[in-house]
PDB file of C-alpha atoms and ligand atoms in Angstrom:
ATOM      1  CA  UNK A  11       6.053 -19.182  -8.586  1.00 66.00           C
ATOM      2  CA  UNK A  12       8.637 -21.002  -6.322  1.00 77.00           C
ATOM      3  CA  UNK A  13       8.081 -20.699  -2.415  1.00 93.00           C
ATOM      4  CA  UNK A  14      10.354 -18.730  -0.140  1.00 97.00           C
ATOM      5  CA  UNK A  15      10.615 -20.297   3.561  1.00 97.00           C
ATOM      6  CA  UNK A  16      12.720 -17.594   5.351  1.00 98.00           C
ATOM      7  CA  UNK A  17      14.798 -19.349   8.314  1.00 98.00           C
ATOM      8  CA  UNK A  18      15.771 -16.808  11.002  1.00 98.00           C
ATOM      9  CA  UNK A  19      18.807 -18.429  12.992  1.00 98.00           C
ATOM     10  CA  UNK A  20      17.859 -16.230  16.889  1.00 97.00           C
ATOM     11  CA  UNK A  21      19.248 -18.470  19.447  1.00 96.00           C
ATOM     12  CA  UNK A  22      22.725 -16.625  20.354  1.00 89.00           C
ATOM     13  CA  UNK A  23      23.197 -15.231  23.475  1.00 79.00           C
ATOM     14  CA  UNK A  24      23.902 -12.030  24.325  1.00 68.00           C
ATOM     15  CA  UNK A  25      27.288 -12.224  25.706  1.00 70.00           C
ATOM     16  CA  UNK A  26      29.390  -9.665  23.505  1.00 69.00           C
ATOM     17  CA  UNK A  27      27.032  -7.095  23.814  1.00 64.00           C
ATOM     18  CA  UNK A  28      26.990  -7.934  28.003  1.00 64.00           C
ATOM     19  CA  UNK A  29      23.327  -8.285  27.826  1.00 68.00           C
ATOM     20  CA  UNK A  30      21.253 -10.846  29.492  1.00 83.00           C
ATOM     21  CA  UNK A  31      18.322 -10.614  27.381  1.00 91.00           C
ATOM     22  CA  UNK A  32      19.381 -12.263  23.938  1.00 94.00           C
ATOM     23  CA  UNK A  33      20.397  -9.765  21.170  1.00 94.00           C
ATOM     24  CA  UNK A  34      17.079 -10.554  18.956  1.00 96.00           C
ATOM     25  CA  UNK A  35      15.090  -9.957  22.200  1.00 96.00           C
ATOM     26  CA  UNK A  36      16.118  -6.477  23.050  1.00 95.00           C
ATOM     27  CA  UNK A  37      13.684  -3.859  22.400  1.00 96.00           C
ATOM     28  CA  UNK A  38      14.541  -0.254  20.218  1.00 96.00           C
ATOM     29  CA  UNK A  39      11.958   1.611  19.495  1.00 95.00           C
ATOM     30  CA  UNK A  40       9.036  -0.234  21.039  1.00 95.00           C
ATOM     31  CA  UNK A  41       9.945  -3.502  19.014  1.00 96.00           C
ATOM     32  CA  UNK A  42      12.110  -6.172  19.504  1.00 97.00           C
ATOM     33  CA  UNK A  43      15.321  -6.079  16.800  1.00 97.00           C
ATOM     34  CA  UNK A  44      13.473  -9.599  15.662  1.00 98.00           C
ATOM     35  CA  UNK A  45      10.091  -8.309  14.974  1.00 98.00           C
ATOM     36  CA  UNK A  46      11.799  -5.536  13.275  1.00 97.00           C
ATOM     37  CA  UNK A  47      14.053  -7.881  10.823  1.00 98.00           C
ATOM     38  CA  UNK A  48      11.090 -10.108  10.062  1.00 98.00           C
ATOM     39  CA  UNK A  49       8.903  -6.856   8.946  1.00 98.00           C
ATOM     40  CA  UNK A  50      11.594  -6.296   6.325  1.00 98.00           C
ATOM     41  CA  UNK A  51      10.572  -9.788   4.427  1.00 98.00           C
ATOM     42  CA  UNK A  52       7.177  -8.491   4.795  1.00 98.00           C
ATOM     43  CA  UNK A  53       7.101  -7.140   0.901  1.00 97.00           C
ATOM     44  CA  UNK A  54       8.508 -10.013  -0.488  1.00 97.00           C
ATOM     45  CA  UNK A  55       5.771 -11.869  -2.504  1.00 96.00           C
ATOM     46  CA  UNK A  56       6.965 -15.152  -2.943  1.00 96.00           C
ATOM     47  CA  UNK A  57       7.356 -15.740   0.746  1.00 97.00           C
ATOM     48  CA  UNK A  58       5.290 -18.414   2.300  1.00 95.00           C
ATOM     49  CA  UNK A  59       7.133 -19.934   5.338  1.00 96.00           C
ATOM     50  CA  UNK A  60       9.297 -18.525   8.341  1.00 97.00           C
ATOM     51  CA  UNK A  61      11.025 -20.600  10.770  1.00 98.00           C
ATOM     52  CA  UNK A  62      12.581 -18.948  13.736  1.00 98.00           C
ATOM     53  CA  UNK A  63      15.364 -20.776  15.982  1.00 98.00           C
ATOM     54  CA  UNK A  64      15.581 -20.025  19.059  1.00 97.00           C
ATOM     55  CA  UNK A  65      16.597 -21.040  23.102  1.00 94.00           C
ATOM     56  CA  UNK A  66      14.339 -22.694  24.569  1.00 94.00           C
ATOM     57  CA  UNK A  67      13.462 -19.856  27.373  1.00 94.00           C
ATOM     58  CA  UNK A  68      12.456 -17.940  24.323  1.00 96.00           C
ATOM     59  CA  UNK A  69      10.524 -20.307  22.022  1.00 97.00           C
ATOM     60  CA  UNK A  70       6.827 -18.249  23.420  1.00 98.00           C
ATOM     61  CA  UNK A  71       7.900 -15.074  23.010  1.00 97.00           C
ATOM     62  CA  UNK A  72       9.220 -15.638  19.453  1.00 98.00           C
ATOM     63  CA  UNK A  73       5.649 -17.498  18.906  1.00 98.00           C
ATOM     64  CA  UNK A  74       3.720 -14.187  19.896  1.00 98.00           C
ATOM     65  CA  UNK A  75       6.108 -11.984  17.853  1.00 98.00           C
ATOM     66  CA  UNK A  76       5.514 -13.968  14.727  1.00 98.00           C
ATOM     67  CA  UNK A  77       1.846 -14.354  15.762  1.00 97.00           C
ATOM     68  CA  UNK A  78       1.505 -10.497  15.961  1.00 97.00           C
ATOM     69  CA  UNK A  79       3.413  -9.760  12.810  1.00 97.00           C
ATOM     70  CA  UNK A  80       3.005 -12.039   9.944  1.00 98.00           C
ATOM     71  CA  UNK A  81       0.001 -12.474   7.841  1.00 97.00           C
ATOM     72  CA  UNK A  82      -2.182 -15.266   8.191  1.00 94.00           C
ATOM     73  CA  UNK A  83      -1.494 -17.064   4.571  1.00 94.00           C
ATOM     74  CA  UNK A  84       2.560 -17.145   5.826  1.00 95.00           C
ATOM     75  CA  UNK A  85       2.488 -20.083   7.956  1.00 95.00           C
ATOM     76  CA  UNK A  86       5.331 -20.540  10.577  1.00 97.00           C
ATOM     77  CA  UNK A  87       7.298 -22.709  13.081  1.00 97.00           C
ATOM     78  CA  UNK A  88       9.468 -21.611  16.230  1.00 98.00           C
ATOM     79  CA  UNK A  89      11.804 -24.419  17.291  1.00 97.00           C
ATOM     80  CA  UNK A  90      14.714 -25.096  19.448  1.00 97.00           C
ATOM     81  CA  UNK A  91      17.726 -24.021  17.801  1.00 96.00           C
ATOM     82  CA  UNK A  92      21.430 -25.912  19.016  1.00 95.00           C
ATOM     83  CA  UNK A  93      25.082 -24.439  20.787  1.00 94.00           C
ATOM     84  CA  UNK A  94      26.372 -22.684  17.246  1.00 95.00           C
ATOM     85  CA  UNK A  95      24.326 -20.657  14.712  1.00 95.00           C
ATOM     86  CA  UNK A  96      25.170 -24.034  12.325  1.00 97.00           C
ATOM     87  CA  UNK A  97      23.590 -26.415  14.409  1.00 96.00           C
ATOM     88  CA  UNK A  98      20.463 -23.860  14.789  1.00 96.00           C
ATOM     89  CA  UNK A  99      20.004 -23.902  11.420  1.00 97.00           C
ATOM     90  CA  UNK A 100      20.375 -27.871  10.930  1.00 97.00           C
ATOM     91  CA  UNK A 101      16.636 -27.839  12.982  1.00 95.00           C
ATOM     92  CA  UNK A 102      15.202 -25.978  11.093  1.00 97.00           C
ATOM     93  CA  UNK A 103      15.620 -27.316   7.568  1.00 96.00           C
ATOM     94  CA  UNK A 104      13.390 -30.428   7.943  1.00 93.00           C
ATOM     95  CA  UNK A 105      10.496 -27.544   8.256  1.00 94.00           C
ATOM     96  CA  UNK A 106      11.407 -26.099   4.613  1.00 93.00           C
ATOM     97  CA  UNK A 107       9.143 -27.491   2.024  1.00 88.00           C
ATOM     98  CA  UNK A 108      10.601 -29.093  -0.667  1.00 81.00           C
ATOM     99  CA  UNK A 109      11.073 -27.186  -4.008  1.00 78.00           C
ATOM    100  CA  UNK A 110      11.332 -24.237  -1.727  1.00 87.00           C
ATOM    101  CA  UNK A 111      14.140 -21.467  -2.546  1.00 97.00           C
ATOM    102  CA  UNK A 112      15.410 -21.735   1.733  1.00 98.00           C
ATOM    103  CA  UNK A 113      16.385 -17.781   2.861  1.00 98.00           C
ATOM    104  CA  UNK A 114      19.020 -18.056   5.759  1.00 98.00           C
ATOM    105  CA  UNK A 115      19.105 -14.159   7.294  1.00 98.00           C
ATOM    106  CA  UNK A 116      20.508 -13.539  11.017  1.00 98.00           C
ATOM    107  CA  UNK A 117      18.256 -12.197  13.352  1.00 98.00           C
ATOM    108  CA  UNK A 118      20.491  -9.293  14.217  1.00 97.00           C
ATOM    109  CA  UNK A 119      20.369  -7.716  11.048  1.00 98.00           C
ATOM    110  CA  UNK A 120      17.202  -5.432  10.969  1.00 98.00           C
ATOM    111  CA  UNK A 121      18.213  -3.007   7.932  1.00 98.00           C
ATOM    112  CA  UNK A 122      18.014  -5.126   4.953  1.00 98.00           C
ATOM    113  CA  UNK A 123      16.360  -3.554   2.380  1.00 98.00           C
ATOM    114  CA  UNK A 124      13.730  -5.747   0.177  1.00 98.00           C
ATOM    115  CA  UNK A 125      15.166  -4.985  -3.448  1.00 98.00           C
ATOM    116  CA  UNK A 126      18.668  -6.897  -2.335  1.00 98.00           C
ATOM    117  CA  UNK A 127      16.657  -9.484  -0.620  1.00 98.00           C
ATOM    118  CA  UNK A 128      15.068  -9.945  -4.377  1.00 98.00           C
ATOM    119  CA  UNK A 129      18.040  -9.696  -5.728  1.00 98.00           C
ATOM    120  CA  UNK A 130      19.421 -12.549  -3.557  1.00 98.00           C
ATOM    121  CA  UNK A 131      16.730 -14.654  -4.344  1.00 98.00           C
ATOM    122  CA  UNK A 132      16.625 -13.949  -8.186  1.00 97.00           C
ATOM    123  CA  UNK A 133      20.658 -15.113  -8.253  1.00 98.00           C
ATOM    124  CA  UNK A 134      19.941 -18.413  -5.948  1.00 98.00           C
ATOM    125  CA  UNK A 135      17.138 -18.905  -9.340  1.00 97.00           C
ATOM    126  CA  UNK A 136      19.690 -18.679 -11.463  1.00 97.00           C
ATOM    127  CA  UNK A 137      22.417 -20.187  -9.672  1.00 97.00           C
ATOM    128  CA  UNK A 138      21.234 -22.412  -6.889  1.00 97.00           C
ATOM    129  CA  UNK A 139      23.233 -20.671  -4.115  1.00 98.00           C
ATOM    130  CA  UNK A 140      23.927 -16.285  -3.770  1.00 98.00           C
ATOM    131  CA  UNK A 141      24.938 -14.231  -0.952  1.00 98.00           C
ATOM    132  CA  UNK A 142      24.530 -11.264  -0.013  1.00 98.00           C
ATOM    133  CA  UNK A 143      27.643  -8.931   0.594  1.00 98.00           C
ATOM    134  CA  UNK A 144      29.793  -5.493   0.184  1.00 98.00           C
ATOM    135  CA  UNK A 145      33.360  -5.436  -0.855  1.00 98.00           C
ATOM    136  CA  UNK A 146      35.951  -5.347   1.377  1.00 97.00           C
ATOM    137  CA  UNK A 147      36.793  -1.779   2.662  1.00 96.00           C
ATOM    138  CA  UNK A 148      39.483  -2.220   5.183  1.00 96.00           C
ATOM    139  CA  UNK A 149      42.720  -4.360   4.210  1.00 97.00           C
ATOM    140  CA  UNK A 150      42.298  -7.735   5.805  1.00 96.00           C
ATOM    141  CA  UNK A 151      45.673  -9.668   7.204  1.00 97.00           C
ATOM    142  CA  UNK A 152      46.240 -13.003   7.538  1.00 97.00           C
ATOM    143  CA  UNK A 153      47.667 -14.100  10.604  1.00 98.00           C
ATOM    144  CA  UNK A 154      49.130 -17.001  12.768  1.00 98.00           C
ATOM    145  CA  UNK A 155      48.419 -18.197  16.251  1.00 98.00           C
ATOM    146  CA  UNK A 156      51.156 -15.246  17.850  1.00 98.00           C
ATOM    147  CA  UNK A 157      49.520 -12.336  15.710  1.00 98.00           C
ATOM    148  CA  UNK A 158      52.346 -12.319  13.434  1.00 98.00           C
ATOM    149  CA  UNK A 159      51.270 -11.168   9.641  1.00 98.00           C
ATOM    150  CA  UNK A 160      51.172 -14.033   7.350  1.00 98.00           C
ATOM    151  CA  UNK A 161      49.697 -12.803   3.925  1.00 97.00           C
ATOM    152  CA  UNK A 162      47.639  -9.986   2.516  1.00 97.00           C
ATOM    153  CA  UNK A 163      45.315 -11.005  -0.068  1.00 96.00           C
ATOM    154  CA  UNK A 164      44.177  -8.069  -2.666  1.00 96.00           C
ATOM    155  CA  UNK A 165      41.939  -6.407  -1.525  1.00 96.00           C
ATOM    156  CA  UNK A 166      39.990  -6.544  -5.239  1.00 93.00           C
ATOM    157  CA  UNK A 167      38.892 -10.221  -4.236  1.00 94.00           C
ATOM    158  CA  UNK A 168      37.363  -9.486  -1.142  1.00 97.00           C
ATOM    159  CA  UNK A 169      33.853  -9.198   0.203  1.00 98.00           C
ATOM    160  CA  UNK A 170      31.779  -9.505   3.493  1.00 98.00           C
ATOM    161  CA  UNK A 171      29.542 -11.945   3.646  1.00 98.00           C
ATOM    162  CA  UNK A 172      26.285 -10.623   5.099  1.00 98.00           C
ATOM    163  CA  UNK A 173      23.191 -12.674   4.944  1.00 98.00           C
ATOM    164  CA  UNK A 174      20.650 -13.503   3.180  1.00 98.00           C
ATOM    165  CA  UNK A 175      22.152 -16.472   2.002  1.00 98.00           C
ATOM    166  CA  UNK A 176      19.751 -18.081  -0.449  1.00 98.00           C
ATOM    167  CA  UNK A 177      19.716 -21.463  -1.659  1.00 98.00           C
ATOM    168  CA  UNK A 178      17.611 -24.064  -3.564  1.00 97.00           C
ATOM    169  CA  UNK A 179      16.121 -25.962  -0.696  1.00 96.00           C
ATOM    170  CA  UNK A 180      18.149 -29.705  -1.493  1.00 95.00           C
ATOM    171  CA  UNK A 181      21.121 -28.088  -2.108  1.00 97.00           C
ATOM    172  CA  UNK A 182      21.432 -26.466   1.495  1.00 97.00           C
ATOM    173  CA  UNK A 183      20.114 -29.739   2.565  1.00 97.00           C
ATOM    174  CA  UNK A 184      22.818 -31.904   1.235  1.00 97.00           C
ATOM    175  CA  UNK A 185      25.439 -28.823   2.098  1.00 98.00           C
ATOM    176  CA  UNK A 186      24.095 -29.690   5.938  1.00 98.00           C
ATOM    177  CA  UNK A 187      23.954 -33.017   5.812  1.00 97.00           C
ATOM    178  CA  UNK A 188      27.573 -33.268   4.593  1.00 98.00           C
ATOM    179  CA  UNK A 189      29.037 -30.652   7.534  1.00 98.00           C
ATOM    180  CA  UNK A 190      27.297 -32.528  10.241  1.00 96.00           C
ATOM    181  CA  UNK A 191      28.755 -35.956   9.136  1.00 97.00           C
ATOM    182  CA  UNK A 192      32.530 -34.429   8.613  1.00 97.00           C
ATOM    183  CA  UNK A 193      32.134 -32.312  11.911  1.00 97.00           C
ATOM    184  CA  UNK A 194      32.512 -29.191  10.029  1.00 97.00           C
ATOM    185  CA  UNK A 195      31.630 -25.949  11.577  1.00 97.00           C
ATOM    186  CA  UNK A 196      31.465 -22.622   9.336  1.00 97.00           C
ATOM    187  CA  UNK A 197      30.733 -19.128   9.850  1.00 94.00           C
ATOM    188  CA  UNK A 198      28.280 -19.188   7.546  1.00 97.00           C
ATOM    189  CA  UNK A 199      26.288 -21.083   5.273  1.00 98.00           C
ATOM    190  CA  UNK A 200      27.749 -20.302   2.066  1.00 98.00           C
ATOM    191  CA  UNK A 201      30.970 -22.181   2.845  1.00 98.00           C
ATOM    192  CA  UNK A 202      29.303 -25.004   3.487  1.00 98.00           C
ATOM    193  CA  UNK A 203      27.597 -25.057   0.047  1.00 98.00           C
ATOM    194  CA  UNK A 204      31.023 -24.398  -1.401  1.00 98.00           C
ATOM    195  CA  UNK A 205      32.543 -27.421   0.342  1.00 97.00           C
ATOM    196  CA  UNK A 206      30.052 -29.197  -2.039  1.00 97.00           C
ATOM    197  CA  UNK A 207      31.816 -27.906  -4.847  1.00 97.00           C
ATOM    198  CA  UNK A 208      28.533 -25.734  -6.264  1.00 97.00           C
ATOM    199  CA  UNK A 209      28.984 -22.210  -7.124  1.00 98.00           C
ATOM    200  CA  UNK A 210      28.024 -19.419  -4.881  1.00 98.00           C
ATOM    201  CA  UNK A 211      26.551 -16.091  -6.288  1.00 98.00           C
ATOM    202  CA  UNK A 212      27.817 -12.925  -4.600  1.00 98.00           C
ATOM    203  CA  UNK A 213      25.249 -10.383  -4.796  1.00 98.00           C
ATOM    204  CA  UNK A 214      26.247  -6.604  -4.021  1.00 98.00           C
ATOM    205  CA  UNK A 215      23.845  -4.733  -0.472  1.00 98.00           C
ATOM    206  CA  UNK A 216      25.031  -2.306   0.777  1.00 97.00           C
ATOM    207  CA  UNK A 217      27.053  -1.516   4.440  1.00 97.00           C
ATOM    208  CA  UNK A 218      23.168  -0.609   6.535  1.00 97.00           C
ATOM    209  CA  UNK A 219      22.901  -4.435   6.645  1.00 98.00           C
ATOM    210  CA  UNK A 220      25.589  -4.779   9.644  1.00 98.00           C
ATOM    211  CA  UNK A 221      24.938  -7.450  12.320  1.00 97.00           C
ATOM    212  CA  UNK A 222      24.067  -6.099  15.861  1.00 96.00           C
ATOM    213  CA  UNK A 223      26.818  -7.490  17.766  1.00 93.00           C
ATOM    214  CA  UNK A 224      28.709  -5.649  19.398  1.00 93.00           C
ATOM    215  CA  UNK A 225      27.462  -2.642  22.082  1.00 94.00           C
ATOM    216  CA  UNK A 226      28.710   0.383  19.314  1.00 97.00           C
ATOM    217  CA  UNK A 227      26.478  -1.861  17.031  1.00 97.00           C
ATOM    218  CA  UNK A 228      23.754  -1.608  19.431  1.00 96.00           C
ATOM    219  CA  UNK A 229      23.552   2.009  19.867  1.00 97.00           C
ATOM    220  CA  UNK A 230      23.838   2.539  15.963  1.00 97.00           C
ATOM    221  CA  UNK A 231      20.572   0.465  15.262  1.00 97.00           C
ATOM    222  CA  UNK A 232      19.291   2.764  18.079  1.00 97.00           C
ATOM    223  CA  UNK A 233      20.089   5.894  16.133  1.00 96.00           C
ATOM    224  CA  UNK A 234      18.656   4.575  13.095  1.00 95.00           C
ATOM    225  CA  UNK A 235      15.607   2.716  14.300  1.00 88.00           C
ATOM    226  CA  UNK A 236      14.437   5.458  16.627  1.00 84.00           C
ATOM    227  CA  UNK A 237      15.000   8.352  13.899  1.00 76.00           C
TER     228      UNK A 237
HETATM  229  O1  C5P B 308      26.553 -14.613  17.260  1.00 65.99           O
HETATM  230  P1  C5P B 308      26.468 -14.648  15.757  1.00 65.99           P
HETATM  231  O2  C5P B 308      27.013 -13.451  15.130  1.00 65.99           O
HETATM  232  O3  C5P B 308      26.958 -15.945  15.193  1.00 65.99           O
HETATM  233  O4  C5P B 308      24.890 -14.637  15.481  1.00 65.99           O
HETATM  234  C1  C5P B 308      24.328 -14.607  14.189  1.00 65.99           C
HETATM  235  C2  C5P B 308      22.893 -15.071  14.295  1.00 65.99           C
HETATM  236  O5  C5P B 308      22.859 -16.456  14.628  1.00 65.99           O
HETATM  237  C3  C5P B 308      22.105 -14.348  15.402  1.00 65.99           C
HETATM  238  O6  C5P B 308      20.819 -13.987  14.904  1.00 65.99           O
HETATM  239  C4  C5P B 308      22.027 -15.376  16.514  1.00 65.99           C
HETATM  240  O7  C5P B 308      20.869 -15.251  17.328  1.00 65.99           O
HETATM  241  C5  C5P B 308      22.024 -16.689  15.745  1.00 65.99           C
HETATM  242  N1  C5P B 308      22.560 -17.850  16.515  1.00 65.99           N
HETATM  243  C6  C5P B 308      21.769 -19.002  16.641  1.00 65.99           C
HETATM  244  N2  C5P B 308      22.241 -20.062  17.383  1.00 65.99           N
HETATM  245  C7  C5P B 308      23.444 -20.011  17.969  1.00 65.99           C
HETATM  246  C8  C5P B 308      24.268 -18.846  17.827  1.00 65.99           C
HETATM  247  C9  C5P B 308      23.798 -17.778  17.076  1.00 65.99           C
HETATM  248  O8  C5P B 308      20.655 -19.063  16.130  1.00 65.99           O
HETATM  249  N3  C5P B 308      23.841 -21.035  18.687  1.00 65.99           N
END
């Protein structure tokens, strides 16, 4: 069966949430929101590998978390990740084994549930490259530099992108590779595959997989994590 490495991109800081302590640092419910994610890849059989990016005041307490919650047959490494969430993850892909399917999933997002994390990964199989997402539900505008309304795509063709992102390991590789020498920087990891001209799968989750990052986000995960 092919290998899963799960890279967890936690070196943000906390600043829209007004927090000191980084977002994948802060405790609810007795557990930091990073041990919490990282349980929820627990289940997932093929897994074999987690890296974990992180700042460099963090890099021991990210070693004890992982320490403390993975298994001892899931080896990992807990490096130094870079100034955007791209360059974070650029570190951590000479860890990923080759012939590895390579599982990109923010550190802020502790409610993804294991059957769309499968799903994910059975797509990237098939495809090379899936993400996971829900379609739009608000009408999204385009605008220009002075707010003024550009365009307003149909709202039929439009998603959030959530993570995971899943990819066949050499394909995310060369999708890196390729950003770093043009000096492109995307919001996520997808679009960086799709400036290689491969197709991306877009596989349906569900709206519990938001990102902790701003403070209404914050107190959500509360309600939910502590109930
Ligand atoms: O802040 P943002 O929404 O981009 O964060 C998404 C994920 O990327 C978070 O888990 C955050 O810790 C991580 N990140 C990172 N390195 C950065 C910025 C963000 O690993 N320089």
């Amino acid at each position: 069966m092919t290998k899963a490495t799960l890279i967890i991109p936690a070196a943000g800081s906390g600043s829209r949430l007004n927090r000191e302590t980084p977002k994948p640092f802060l405790e609810i419910s007795g557990k930091t929101i990073l041990e919490h994610t990282i349980l929820r890849f627990l289940g997932l059989e093929s897994l074999g590998q987690v890296v974990v990016a992180t700042s460099p005041l963090y890099l021991n307490k990210a070693e004890e978390i992982l320490n403390s919650v993975l298994p001892e047959h899931i080896l990992f490494h807990v490096i130094e990740g870079g100034a955007e969430r791209q360059h974070s993850i650029f570190n951590t892909l000479k860890f990923v084994d080759d012939g590895n399917l390579a599982i990109v999933h923010d550190a802020v997002r502790p409610f993804v549930e294991l059957k769309h994390i499968e799903n994910c990964c059975k797509a990237a199989m098939q495809t090379g490259a899936s993400v996971l997402g829900v379609p739009a539900k608000d009408t999204i505008k385009k605008i220009d530099k002075d707010q003024m309304i550009l365009d307003t795509p149909s709202r039929s063709f439009l998603w959030q992108a959530q993570t995971p992102q899943v990819f066949k390991k050499e394909i995310l590789q060369e999708a890196y590779q390729k950003a770093f020498e043009e000096n492109f920087i995307g919001t996520d990891d997808a679009s960086l595959v799709e400036r290689l001209g491969h197709p991306v799968k877009m596989v349906e989750g569900d709206r519990s997989n938001f990102k902790i990052t701003y403070p209404l986000d914050l107190k959500l995960a509360k309600l939910l994590l502590s109930s």
